[in-house]
Amino acid sequence: MSTQIKLWNGRTVPRVGLGCWAIGGTTANEGPSTSYGKADDAQSRAALRAGYEMGARVFDTAAAYGAGHSEMLVGEEISHHDDAIIITKF
């Protein structure tokens, strides 16, 4: 099995990715909770850096994760890496 995948734009990235739902923290909404609960930003940032250092290049987040908090953390920690792909959903 290949350790790389080719994306729609021709870029090739490792199959290793990092899901970022949990780092969003609590979600302020009127319905049922859509989060894991409280998250520590310093630990979340450290986890993002560790994921990148361990080979993750695909980071999956969404506007709903922590009401956008996950997207903010991923953007701040990962967006300066030219070889990283940030996937978000809305």
XYZ file of C-alpha atoms in Angstrom:
90
model
C 0.000 0.000 0.000
C 1.282 3.442 -0.883
C 2.054 5.783 1.976
C 1.049 8.787 -0.162
C -2.192 9.921 -1.762
C -2.683 12.290 -4.675
C -5.178 15.081 -4.087
C -7.609 16.650 -6.568
C -5.096 19.420 -7.272
C -2.219 17.051 -8.075
C -0.409 17.493 -4.762
C 0.785 14.368 -3.011
C 0.548 14.093 0.781
C 1.151 11.346 3.348
C -1.833 9.185 4.270
C -1.331 10.303 7.879
C -3.752 13.018 8.936
C -4.998 14.563 12.146
C -8.662 15.025 13.033
C -9.138 18.231 15.004
C -12.631 17.918 16.486
C -11.465 17.499 20.079
C -9.242 20.587 20.125
C -12.225 22.847 19.450
C -13.374 22.626 23.034
C -16.928 23.265 24.082
C -19.507 24.371 21.555
C -21.912 27.162 22.372
C -25.177 26.165 20.763
C -28.806 25.700 21.681
C -29.013 22.031 20.739
C -27.252 18.951 22.008
C -23.509 19.169 22.594
C -21.351 18.502 19.549
C -18.018 18.593 21.345
C -15.819 16.532 23.609
C -15.908 19.199 26.308
C -13.290 21.606 27.580
C -9.926 21.658 25.829
C -6.660 23.275 26.856
C -5.333 25.503 24.047
C -1.686 24.984 25.025
C -2.132 21.196 24.887
C -4.060 21.480 21.629
C -1.308 23.554 20.047
C 1.307 21.084 21.289
C -0.719 18.211 19.795
C -0.908 19.983 16.422
C 2.842 20.598 16.412
C 3.525 16.986 17.464
C 1.220 15.686 14.728
C 3.075 17.727 12.141
C 6.461 16.646 13.477
C 5.335 12.995 13.334
C 4.378 13.287 9.658
C 0.755 14.431 9.552
C 0.210 16.827 6.668
C -3.578 16.719 6.410
C -5.500 18.477 9.189
C -9.279 18.021 9.265
C -11.377 20.678 11.001
C -14.786 22.358 10.665
C -16.599 25.528 11.618
C -18.739 23.484 14.016
C -15.757 22.214 16.033
C -15.794 24.472 19.072
C -17.830 27.043 17.129
C -14.792 27.755 14.939
C -12.164 27.501 17.680
C -10.584 24.399 16.124
C -10.218 26.198 12.780
C -8.565 29.132 14.523
C -6.025 26.937 16.349
C -5.232 24.863 13.261
C -4.772 27.994 11.172
C -2.488 29.629 13.714
C -0.313 26.550 14.239
C -0.271 24.898 10.814
C -0.950 27.431 8.047
C 2.695 28.563 7.825
C 3.748 25.063 6.687
C 3.649 25.044 2.881
C 3.371 21.243 2.758
C 0.327 21.043 5.062
C -3.274 20.741 3.844
C -6.073 22.116 6.043
C -9.464 20.638 5.256
C -12.517 22.396 6.661
C -16.236 21.925 6.299
C -19.098 24.367 6.689
